[in-house]
Amino acid sequence: MNVRVGHLYPDYLNIYADRGNIAVLQARARARGHELSVQAIGMHDPVPAGEIDLFYIGGGQDREQALVAHDLVTKQDALRDAVEDDAAFLAVCGGYQLLGHSYRDVAGQELLGIGILPLHTIAGPRRMIGDVLLDCAWAGETLAGFENHAGRTLLGDGAEPLGRVVDGFGNDGESGFEGCRYRKVFGTYLHGPLLPRNPWFADRVLSDALTHAGGDPELTPLVDELERQAHEISAGRARARGGRY
Amino acid sequence: MRPQIPLALEAAAARAAGALSRVAGRGGGTTLPGKLLWKLDPGAIDRLARQLPQGSALISATNGKTTTSAMVAEILRGRVRIAHNDSGANLVSGVASTLLRARGAELGLFEVDEAALSEVARRVQPKAILLGNLFRDQLDRYGELEIVAARWRDAVASLPHTELVVNGDDPQVGDLARGHGSGRIFGLDDPRHARPALQHAADSKYCLRCGTPYDYVAAYVGHLGDYRCPNCGHARPHLDTVARDVELHGLAGSAFTLEAPEGTTRIALPLPGLYNVYNALGAAALALSLGSPLDDIVSGLGRFAAAFGRFERITIENRGLLMLLIKNPAGANEAVRTIVEGSTPTVAVIALNDAIADGRDVSWIWDVDFEPLLAGLDTLVATGSRAAELALRFAYGGLDRDRIEVIPELEGALDRGLELTPAGGELTVLPTYTAMLALRRIVASRGHIANYWEAAS
């Protein structure tokens, strides 16, 4: 099965090794006999309607994020249609913020997001930096990663978080929630990158993409021994910071 | 108001503490005296710096500051007695410790951590500053590149009379010279050595003024090169100290023609890689600004041995060890490029630690182009506190998992690497900063090299 991936603004949003996430999806698809064809969707590029099974958007520095935000708004309708059509979507850090309604930076400048996720973000004076461990009860799994963000993301009414923070800051350092999920969209601050050390989540995203592509979402298990070790160490780093929530 | 303790007394007490730390076997004690002095009296650093009859010069950059300052020290050797923080202790406390140690010094030569530049500059009021480059590095510690750049702009603005020596090939750094009274802009001009494209995840690739992607006539190392904005015309400034006709001789070294207002000369450098040409060019530019004659630059750079751990070849019985420090994507890319230009290794030990000095966030390894190593590797020994993460980087990069051995403990990994290296062969070792220190300690404890604090004192 060919899975079509649309990587949004790879030239601008790539600060936290986003290509690691793509490499993991690529390799895990191939190990199951599928192919991932990744196309870049950059500034001024149209979003091909109905032709993308999985969108990916990464994080950037403030400067790049502002450059991208103005362009992303022009893609709003096409992306929203794709999401309602159950295309898979993974958004990390800056990209996650831009999927919300708005992002207000430290200077009070407001960037409009595309409102796919019911949330908004306000930058605070202190960055939230460190290892994070999440409990994703909806999947019966945990996620381990690293966060580094000044934005405090506030979920709107009825929004589903990606997970509950076991250790770390999460969306806003207070609510105990991290990330957001809606239909087949996952937004999160966790990088590291996220997917190599959380293979169950990589397979979940891949499986959603396969469903959209009209394929069999069932994935045969892989030997994930290195992944398990990496997850364990990363989770241990988060725990060592001493259970904030 | 607190009583003023005489400076000499404070200095003596702090020095004694450093000596005690060494005697007690608690490591080098390289920054302990400085930390103590700073606690006792922060202003003492300013006064110690003012006692240097020829003032101070500072060197900062994301990559190459230790090597560049060691090069400047070599050029100045014999002409002037310098106080130099050559063990890499580059925060305020390290500068203070160096000032304490170097009685009788005439000139201060300090490499300074990017984030500590403002503080150190404010205290020592340098007569010259060399600023080499800004790459993304340890985002968990330094924050975004733009934040470091803004700090540098403030530091430069507060020192209007300081001679500013900047790398014009870096858009952010070159721009610092604009509007500054006295300065020198250096850069490289040899498109034969340009990379075909900007590397993955290059920094500063959008115009400082208008945000349009720069056009590169030539990109040499990361985003360093000859750039121009097609929209607003912001471009590399005019260079007055230039490296041309660069020759790279694999791991054996390199050569280039140095063209400066003071004259033109050919430099032979016993260090590999284009990034070391940048380091040598920066060192030459600063030395010229400090008044060194061209002959001293030629001889100083010609006899230069690498700064510790940056590029080392150590003999262990009948095998060699080639060690190159890796600490961020741009630097690691150059290390990989340099190794592959020699010959592709069949065995490599790569060490990833995540202590504060390495960066706790290890995501940067996914931005490094390790791929040129993959084809030749029979075995990768992944080691360090995040060995598994490193192993994943290579596994997902396409290296067969059967070829990866995960040995988190450094000494075991080093021995395994040596065991896999045939007699007469050379083992490639790429460690992050704290792993490099630990590996050097292991090799030193076996009597193959001196401990760095012994070498430094």
XYZ file of C-alpha atoms in Angstrom:
702
model
C 0.000 0.000 0.000
C 1.247 3.465 -0.801
C 0.732 5.970 2.000
C 0.887 9.595 0.891
C 2.459 11.946 3.412
C 2.266 15.720 3.201
C 5.068 17.298 5.199
C 4.135 20.908 5.849
C 6.948 23.506 5.675
C 9.896 21.138 6.219
C 12.302 23.986 5.319
C 10.934 26.220 8.040
C 9.691 23.927 10.779
C 12.390 21.366 11.592
C 13.900 22.541 14.838
C 13.472 19.420 16.926
C 14.663 16.764 14.526
C 11.308 16.306 12.882
C 12.897 14.245 10.168
C 13.432 11.552 12.814
C 9.664 11.158 13.077
C 9.342 10.847 9.314
C 12.207 8.315 9.171
C 10.464 6.162 11.776
C 7.139 6.187 9.922
C 8.988 5.393 6.707
C 10.894 2.430 8.148
C 7.947 0.983 10.061
C 5.737 1.191 6.984
C 8.375 -0.523 4.867
C 8.840 -3.293 7.446
C 5.154 -4.140 6.876
C 5.383 -4.032 3.107
C 3.968 -0.524 2.682
C 5.585 2.493 1.063
C 5.498 6.048 2.298
C 5.737 8.717 -0.355
C 6.564 12.000 1.328
C 5.933 15.284 -0.426
C 6.844 18.682 0.924
C 4.045 21.228 1.102
C 5.805 24.566 1.450
C 5.062 28.266 1.199
C 2.461 29.037 -1.485
C 2.059 25.347 -2.358
C -1.555 24.165 -2.616
C -2.768 21.279 -0.439
C -3.763 18.488 -2.853
C -7.410 17.759 -2.043
C -8.088 14.196 -0.905
C -4.641 13.006 -1.928
C -2.847 13.057 1.422
C -3.279 10.278 3.989
C -1.029 11.752 6.652
C -0.047 15.342 7.329
C 2.982 16.207 9.402
C 3.932 19.621 10.762
C 6.919 20.204 13.042
C 8.285 22.929 15.265
C 10.325 26.026 14.520
C 11.865 29.015 16.172
C 9.573 32.028 16.730
C 10.878 33.740 13.632
C 10.173 30.832 11.286
C 6.864 30.143 12.982
C 5.653 33.668 12.251
C 6.734 33.359 8.609
C 4.764 30.137 8.288
C 1.631 31.243 10.151
C 0.599 33.713 7.456
C 0.841 31.079 4.767
C -0.851 28.344 6.778
C -4.029 30.410 7.043
C -4.366 30.230 3.242
C -4.382 26.418 3.510
C -6.966 26.398 6.294
C -9.988 25.195 4.310
C -8.169 22.418 2.496
C -6.614 21.136 5.725
C -9.921 21.276 7.560
C -11.620 19.274 4.808
C -8.866 16.677 4.994
C -9.221 16.387 8.773
C -13.007 15.961 8.531
C -12.322 13.260 5.941
C -10.252 11.478 8.647
C -6.806 12.033 7.191
C -4.171 11.364 9.857
C -2.318 14.393 11.189
C 0.640 14.689 13.560
C 1.602 18.163 14.764
C 4.558 18.813 17.048
C 5.403 21.881 19.121
C 5.108 25.023 16.963
C 2.990 23.167 14.437
C 0.707 22.021 17.252
C 0.232 25.620 18.382
C -0.659 26.732 14.856
C -3.420 24.108 14.614
C -5.193 25.946 17.435
C -7.164 29.168 17.160
C -4.376 31.589 18.017
C -0.893 32.078 19.395
C 0.045 35.191 21.339
C 3.798 35.738 21.660
C 5.646 37.343 24.593
C 5.360 40.790 23.000
C 1.578 40.403 22.871
C 1.536 39.962 19.095
C -1.244 37.626 18.041
C -0.788 35.020 15.292
C -3.924 33.419 13.911
C -3.957 29.631 13.803
C -6.213 27.480 11.649
C -8.552 26.346 14.397
C -8.515 22.625 13.666
C -7.848 21.892 17.330
C -10.021 23.566 20.009
C -7.249 25.388 21.849
C -5.303 28.610 22.035
C -1.786 29.416 23.198
C -0.307 32.326 25.123
C 3.459 32.623 25.524
C 4.619 32.985 29.122
C 7.773 34.522 30.547
C 9.442 31.231 31.436
C 10.143 28.344 29.087
C 9.014 24.908 30.126
C 11.971 22.665 29.393
C 12.648 19.063 30.252
C 11.730 15.422 29.962
C 8.079 14.465 30.043
C 6.181 11.276 30.726
C 2.524 10.998 29.732
C -0.123 8.488 30.633
C -2.394 7.942 27.643
C -5.229 6.062 29.321
C -7.260 6.038 26.088
C -4.623 3.772 24.571
C -3.382 2.040 27.718
C 0.144 3.269 26.922
C 2.676 5.885 27.937
C 4.576 8.475 25.911
C 8.061 9.729 26.782
C 9.605 12.821 25.225
C 11.196 16.189 25.717
C 9.449 19.555 25.836
C 10.792 23.063 25.321
C 8.172 25.766 24.917
C 7.225 29.176 26.199
C 3.628 28.801 25.021
C 0.916 27.888 27.516
C -1.691 25.969 25.594
C -5.216 26.054 26.957
C -7.658 23.417 25.797
C -11.201 24.519 24.995
C -14.336 22.885 26.372
C -14.655 19.247 25.420
C -11.136 19.033 23.960
C -9.435 15.693 24.490
C -5.825 15.847 25.679
C -3.258 13.447 24.247
C -2.360 12.360 27.751
C -2.193 13.183 31.417
C 1.184 14.443 32.630
C 2.902 12.002 34.974
C 6.124 14.042 35.110
C 6.933 17.282 33.323
C 4.986 20.422 32.468
C 2.615 19.585 29.629
C 0.357 22.052 27.835
C 0.488 24.850 30.384
C 2.358 23.602 33.465
C -0.852 23.658 35.512
C -3.721 21.656 34.082
C -1.888 18.334 34.093
C -2.802 17.799 30.442
C -0.538 17.440 27.455
C -1.364 17.655 23.781
C -4.700 17.374 22.098
C -6.459 14.849 19.866
C -9.389 15.272 17.577
C -10.595 12.734 14.995
C -7.260 11.448 13.585
C -5.296 14.548 14.562
C -2.651 14.427 17.286
C -1.004 17.599 18.544
C 1.755 17.579 21.142
C 4.731 19.462 22.544
C 6.708 16.250 22.849
C 9.754 15.916 20.663
C 12.919 13.949 21.188
C 11.905 13.111 18.474
C 8.702 11.518 19.701
C 8.227 8.482 17.486
C 11.528 6.520 17.768
C 11.095 5.944 21.488
C 7.308 5.519 21.349
C 6.764 2.906 18.649
C 3.156 2.141 19.624
C 2.275 5.726 18.829
C 4.135 5.636 15.506
C 2.100 2.553 14.580
C -1.108 4.231 15.675
C -0.451 7.181 13.349
C 0.587 4.819 10.551
C -2.493 2.712 11.047
C -4.749 5.785 10.802
C -2.975 6.787 7.608
C -3.417 3.305 6.151
C -7.126 3.436 6.929
C -7.398 6.732 5.056
C -5.498 5.244 2.142
C -8.055 2.438 2.011
C -5.638 -0.223 3.213
C -5.613 -2.721 6.050
C -4.815 -0.860 9.277
C -3.575 -4.032 10.990
C 0.196 -3.896 11.564
C 2.274 -6.948 12.386
C 4.332 -6.442 15.560
C 8.047 -5.619 15.219
C 10.946 -6.370 17.552
C 11.203 -3.070 19.404
C 13.928 -3.862 21.927
C 16.030 -0.716 21.285
C 12.854 1.345 21.271
C 11.855 -0.116 24.636
C 15.258 0.724 26.126
C 15.160 4.268 24.783
C 11.632 4.749 26.116
C 12.645 3.414 29.514
C 15.617 5.785 29.817
C 13.609 8.766 28.632
C 10.777 7.942 31.048
C 13.342 7.543 33.824
C 14.690 11.018 33.096
C 11.177 12.428 33.477
C 10.565 10.539 36.722
C 13.899 11.709 38.157
C 12.668 15.272 38.039
C 10.303 14.347 40.806
C 6.642 14.045 39.909
C 5.358 17.511 39.344
C 1.771 16.367 39.020
C 28.509 47.629 53.291
C 30.751 44.592 53.366
C 34.367 45.089 54.276
C 36.725 45.130 51.306
C 39.141 42.201 51.547
C 42.396 42.962 49.764
C 42.375 41.459 46.259
C 45.700 39.686 46.765
C 44.354 37.913 49.853
C 41.162 36.787 48.103
C 43.184 35.601 45.170
C 45.591 33.632 47.364
C 42.737 31.920 49.214
C 40.979 30.971 45.994
C 44.195 29.617 44.451
C 44.864 27.510 47.534
C 41.422 25.948 47.210
C 42.177 24.904 43.622
C 45.466 23.322 44.643
C 43.724 21.465 47.473
C 41.107 20.143 45.082
C 43.828 18.695 42.855
C 45.733 17.202 45.780
C 42.512 15.676 47.083
C 42.088 13.987 43.722
C 38.779 15.692 43.034
C 39.456 16.324 39.387
C 41.134 19.286 37.836
C 39.872 22.025 40.117
C 39.985 24.213 37.006
C 37.020 26.394 37.926
C 36.889 26.000 41.712
C 39.161 28.967 42.545
C 37.176 31.175 40.185
C 33.855 30.084 41.644
C 35.140 30.857 45.127
C 36.488 34.225 44.103
C 33.227 35.094 42.419
C 31.339 34.173 45.598
C 33.718 36.193 47.751
C 33.642 39.273 45.570
C 32.222 39.364 42.025
C 34.011 42.638 41.288
C 37.416 41.037 41.890
C 37.323 39.604 38.344
C 37.064 43.104 36.886
C 40.013 44.285 38.949
C 42.160 41.262 38.073
C 41.431 41.836 34.379
C 42.395 45.500 34.679
C 45.808 44.440 35.996
C 46.665 42.899 32.607
C 48.908 45.526 30.977
C 47.812 44.663 27.421
C 44.139 44.047 28.229
C 42.089 41.071 27.033
C 40.676 39.474 23.922
C 37.529 37.326 23.909
C 36.543 34.566 21.511
C 33.055 33.175 21.185
C 31.210 30.969 18.718
C 28.927 27.969 18.792
C 31.596 25.834 17.168
C 35.381 26.155 17.207
C 35.970 28.580 20.058
C 38.320 26.266 21.963
C 40.337 25.444 18.856
C 40.420 29.054 17.648
C 41.617 30.439 20.968
C 44.278 27.721 21.203
C 45.438 28.799 17.726
C 45.655 32.440 18.769
C 47.640 31.396 21.851
C 50.080 29.508 19.616
C 50.502 32.538 17.339
C 51.154 34.846 20.300
C 53.513 32.413 22.033
C 56.963 33.857 22.636
C 55.892 37.467 22.046
C 53.587 37.996 24.982
C 52.754 36.192 28.220
C 49.087 35.282 28.133
C 46.423 34.239 30.591
C 44.401 31.675 28.614
C 41.543 29.419 29.755
C 42.843 26.558 27.647
C 41.047 23.760 29.490
C 37.737 24.935 28.085
C 36.371 26.433 31.327
C 34.588 29.236 29.515
C 32.026 30.631 31.944
C 32.701 33.628 34.209
C 34.155 31.311 36.862
C 36.572 29.782 34.351
C 37.802 33.206 33.269
C 38.243 34.172 36.935
C 40.217 30.995 37.652
C 42.494 31.689 34.709
C 43.103 35.247 35.880
C 44.008 33.868 39.301
C 46.432 31.315 37.926
C 48.216 33.556 35.477
C 50.403 35.793 37.572
C 52.735 37.858 35.459
C 50.521 37.579 32.366
C 50.405 40.563 30.027
C 47.369 39.714 27.896
C 44.162 37.854 28.667
C 42.914 35.444 25.975
C 39.558 33.941 26.825
C 37.212 31.657 25.002
C 33.742 32.478 26.262
C 30.519 30.498 26.256
C 27.982 32.120 23.906
C 25.522 32.734 26.719
C 28.206 34.150 29.051
C 29.589 36.655 26.553
C 27.691 39.710 27.831
C 28.687 39.120 31.442
C 32.344 38.391 30.696
C 32.611 41.333 28.278
C 31.066 43.695 30.817
C 33.590 42.595 33.440
C 36.846 42.372 31.518
C 36.158 45.210 29.022
C 38.101 43.486 26.205
C 40.105 45.385 23.651
C 39.097 42.886 20.957
C 36.325 40.316 20.448
C 36.267 37.555 17.859
C 32.810 36.201 17.024
C 32.920 33.092 14.864
C 29.483 31.596 14.172
C 26.037 30.816 15.552
C 24.512 27.398 15.011
C 21.609 25.747 16.739
C 23.045 24.116 19.810
C 21.588 22.709 22.998
C 18.245 24.422 22.690
C 17.361 23.280 26.197
C 20.244 25.329 27.551
C 20.730 28.286 25.237
C 17.217 28.722 23.886
C 16.594 29.726 20.325
C 19.379 31.025 18.112
C 17.705 34.415 17.930
C 17.976 34.803 21.721
C 21.747 34.249 21.665
C 22.069 36.620 18.685
C 20.129 39.316 20.550
C 22.439 38.938 23.565
C 25.460 39.299 21.310
C 23.994 42.427 19.724
C 23.591 43.957 23.198
C 27.121 42.967 24.209
C 28.601 44.498 21.056
C 26.561 47.682 21.431
C 27.862 48.159 24.970
C 31.501 48.025 23.799
C 31.803 50.793 21.196
C 35.584 51.021 21.488
C 36.319 47.315 21.289
C 37.865 46.025 18.066
C 35.278 43.672 16.614
C 36.422 40.709 14.504
C 33.491 38.875 12.928
C 32.819 36.085 10.481
C 31.065 37.777 7.564
C 30.019 34.387 6.154
C 27.467 34.002 8.965
C 24.525 36.364 8.301
C 23.729 36.928 11.993
C 27.357 37.360 13.023
C 28.460 39.450 10.051
C 25.602 41.834 10.704
C 27.033 42.647 14.154
C 29.787 44.704 12.506
C 27.273 47.048 10.903
C 27.483 50.423 12.593
C 30.344 49.372 14.861
C 33.298 51.731 14.832
C 36.361 49.574 14.382
C 36.405 46.059 13.141
C 37.488 43.398 10.747
C 35.310 41.066 8.711
C 36.685 37.732 7.630
C 35.360 35.012 5.370
C 36.100 32.295 2.892
C 36.270 32.662 -0.864
C 36.745 29.411 -2.701
C 33.565 28.118 -4.376
C 35.339 24.859 -5.287
C 34.744 23.810 -1.685
C 31.097 24.826 -1.539
C 28.575 22.145 -0.673
C 26.048 21.331 -3.364
C 23.167 22.466 -1.147
C 22.479 23.836 2.293
C 22.613 20.948 4.719
C 19.485 19.599 6.328
C 18.201 21.851 9.118
C 20.576 24.709 8.277
C 20.154 27.758 10.463
C 19.887 31.434 9.533
C 18.833 30.632 5.995
C 16.196 33.343 5.860
C 17.089 36.982 5.284
C 17.618 38.895 8.518
C 15.787 41.876 7.083
C 12.842 40.483 5.156
C 12.608 36.715 5.785
C 13.124 35.637 2.155
C 15.376 32.575 1.756
C 18.936 33.651 0.911
C 20.507 32.679 -2.389
C 23.893 31.109 -1.773
C 26.674 31.620 -4.285
C 28.533 29.160 -2.063
C 27.646 27.458 1.255
C 30.759 26.125 2.969
C 29.958 24.906 6.466
C 26.292 24.800 7.475
C 24.857 28.217 6.606
C 28.309 29.874 6.472
C 29.028 31.141 3.010
C 28.438 33.781 0.364
C 24.766 34.715 0.622
C 22.480 37.317 -0.893
C 18.788 38.004 -0.404
C 17.059 38.001 -3.802
C 14.322 40.252 -2.439
C 15.956 43.078 -0.472
C 19.613 42.604 -1.401
C 20.954 41.998 2.113
C 24.224 40.219 1.412
C 27.518 39.096 2.839
C 29.444 42.230 3.806
C 32.719 43.142 2.135
C 35.471 40.878 3.497
C 38.783 42.433 4.445
C 40.516 39.270 5.669
C 39.961 36.338 3.323
C 40.969 32.688 2.898
C 41.394 31.687 -0.765
C 42.825 28.733 -2.701
C 41.970 26.224 0.006
C 43.474 22.756 -0.245
C 42.189 19.918 1.912
C 44.509 16.953 2.405
C 42.145 14.517 4.173
C 43.042 13.913 7.809
C 46.605 15.134 7.203
C 45.771 18.825 7.141
C 44.925 21.734 4.907
C 46.363 24.899 3.399
C 45.037 28.264 2.274
C 46.107 31.711 1.159
C 45.461 34.407 3.733
C 44.716 37.796 2.213
C 44.544 40.706 4.632
C 45.171 44.458 4.585
C 48.507 43.630 6.262
C 49.602 41.387 3.387
C 49.135 38.033 1.705
C 50.678 34.733 2.762
C 50.216 30.989 2.413
C 49.186 29.078 5.546
C 49.775 25.353 6.051
C 47.588 23.892 8.780
C 48.127 20.461 10.325
C 44.383 20.125 11.006
C 41.744 18.614 8.704
C 38.493 20.019 7.418
C 37.047 23.238 6.106
C 35.745 24.098 9.578
C 39.323 24.269 10.795
C 40.156 26.620 7.926
C 37.456 28.882 9.392
C 38.997 28.492 12.850
C 42.473 29.324 11.540
C 41.180 32.260 9.525
C 39.398 33.672 12.583
C 42.522 33.162 14.704
C 44.643 34.915 12.076
C 42.177 37.810 11.859
C 42.168 38.317 15.627
C 45.956 37.996 15.851
C 46.348 40.630 13.118
C 44.028 42.933 15.022
C 46.163 42.367 18.124
C 49.234 43.400 16.117
C 50.832 40.034 15.328
C 53.108 40.003 12.265
C 52.149 37.676 9.388
C 55.233 35.536 10.025
C 54.019 34.690 13.523
C 50.674 33.649 12.084
C 52.300 31.360 9.525
C 54.556 29.702 12.099
C 51.975 29.592 14.907
C 49.306 27.927 12.761
C 51.910 25.715 11.086
C 52.933 24.094 14.355
C 49.461 23.987 15.862
C 48.377 20.780 17.580
C 44.620 20.411 18.082
C 42.882 21.542 21.241
C 42.163 18.603 23.521
C 39.489 16.177 22.440
C 38.509 18.167 19.354
C 40.672 16.162 17.024
C 43.048 13.711 18.595
C 45.036 10.766 17.375
C 46.224 8.627 20.239
C 48.257 5.437 19.998
C 47.133 2.603 22.255
C 49.643 -0.216 21.980
C 49.438 -1.201 18.321
C 46.199 0.549 17.480
C 45.255 4.144 16.851
C 42.384 6.124 18.258
C 40.932 8.966 16.206
C 38.696 11.087 18.411
C 36.522 13.945 17.175
C 34.172 15.817 19.491
C 30.537 16.067 18.406
C 28.128 18.415 20.143
C 25.588 19.822 17.708
C 24.376 19.134 14.153
C 26.673 21.597 12.363
C 29.799 20.470 14.226
C 28.965 16.775 13.972
C 28.310 17.103 10.231
C 31.793 18.517 9.783
C 33.295 15.740 11.907
C 31.564 13.132 9.724
C 32.639 14.928 6.553
C 36.246 15.037 7.784
C 36.329 11.354 8.700
C 34.857 10.242 5.407
C 37.374 12.362 3.499
C 40.083 10.260 5.186
C 38.601 6.816 4.710
C 35.263 5.376 5.729
C 35.700 3.511 9.034
C 34.519 -0.072 9.461
C 34.217 0.272 13.241
C 33.094 3.365 15.131
C 32.362 4.079 18.763
C 29.831 6.884 19.100
C 29.098 8.167 22.590
C 25.955 10.113 23.456
C 25.673 11.525 26.967
C 22.897 13.834 28.138
C 24.471 15.714 31.037
C 23.840 19.459 31.177
C 27.092 20.171 29.314
C 26.025 17.821 26.498
C 22.456 19.093 26.365
C 19.730 17.089 28.078
C 17.686 17.109 24.895
C 19.244 14.540 22.576
C 17.001 15.234 19.581
C 19.870 16.961 17.756
C 21.393 13.607 16.761
C 18.513 13.202 14.295
C 19.583 16.413 12.551
C 23.134 15.151 12.027
C 23.890 13.675 8.620
C 25.519 10.449 9.853
C 24.481 8.697 6.646
C 27.898 8.929 4.883
C 29.238 6.581 7.596
C 26.616 3.896 7.067
C 27.890 2.197 3.940
C 31.306 1.327 5.379
C 30.359 0.358 8.922
C 30.649 -3.272 9.933
C 29.988 -2.441 13.558
C 28.727 0.598 15.388
C 29.315 0.542 19.126
C 26.695 2.877 20.600
C 27.610 4.070 24.060
C 26.924 6.743 26.679
C 23.934 7.420 28.903
C 21.645 7.641 25.842
C 23.220 4.795 23.878
C 19.858 3.270 22.962
C 18.632 6.539 21.437
C 21.811 6.750 19.360
C 21.357 3.150 18.252
C 17.833 4.033 17.095
C 19.186 6.980 15.123
C 21.399 4.609 13.132
C 18.838 1.807 12.919
C 16.221 4.146 11.460
C 18.926 5.726 9.325
C 19.281 2.358 7.641
C 22.063 0.527 9.504
C 21.195 -3.116 10.027
C 20.417 -3.733 13.703
C 22.776 -6.709 13.686
C 25.624 -4.293 13.130
C 24.811 -2.194 16.200
C 26.130 -3.063 19.656
C 24.734 -1.090 22.566
C 27.224 -0.796 25.444
C 26.168 2.184 27.587
C 29.243 2.045 29.796
C 32.075 3.992 28.111
C 35.086 1.932 29.107
C 33.499 -1.319 27.958
C 32.503 0.323 24.687
C 36.011 1.646 24.083
C 37.523 -1.781 24.737
C 34.995 -3.435 22.450
C 35.847 -0.918 19.716
C 39.564 -1.561 20.139
C 38.977 -5.295 20.076
C 37.140 -4.989 16.752
C 39.906 -2.842 15.268
C 42.623 -4.861 13.532
C 46.214 -4.431 14.745
C 47.743 -1.425 13.016
C 44.286 0.013 12.356
C 42.610 3.112 13.718
C 39.378 3.233 15.726
C 37.065 6.197 15.090
C 35.486 7.629 18.247
C 32.867 10.374 18.212
C 31.923 11.464 21.749
C 29.776 14.285 23.093
C 31.472 16.665 25.525
C 31.226 14.838 28.857
C 31.787 11.504 27.133
C 34.952 12.951 25.586
C 36.207 14.024 29.023
C 35.439 10.587 30.466
C 37.072 8.739 27.562
C 40.177 10.893 27.882
C 40.304 10.069 31.591
C 40.121 6.362 30.770
C 42.892 6.625 28.186
C 44.947 8.797 30.572
C 44.551 6.316 33.433
C 46.136 3.729 31.158
C 49.080 6.037 30.645
C 48.558 6.911 26.979
C 48.002 10.671 27.403
C 48.317 13.253 30.180
C 45.271 14.440 32.103
C 44.159 17.746 30.666
C 44.612 19.693 33.872
C 48.191 18.445 33.985
C 48.670 19.518 30.393
C 47.011 22.855 31.105
C 48.930 23.869 34.194
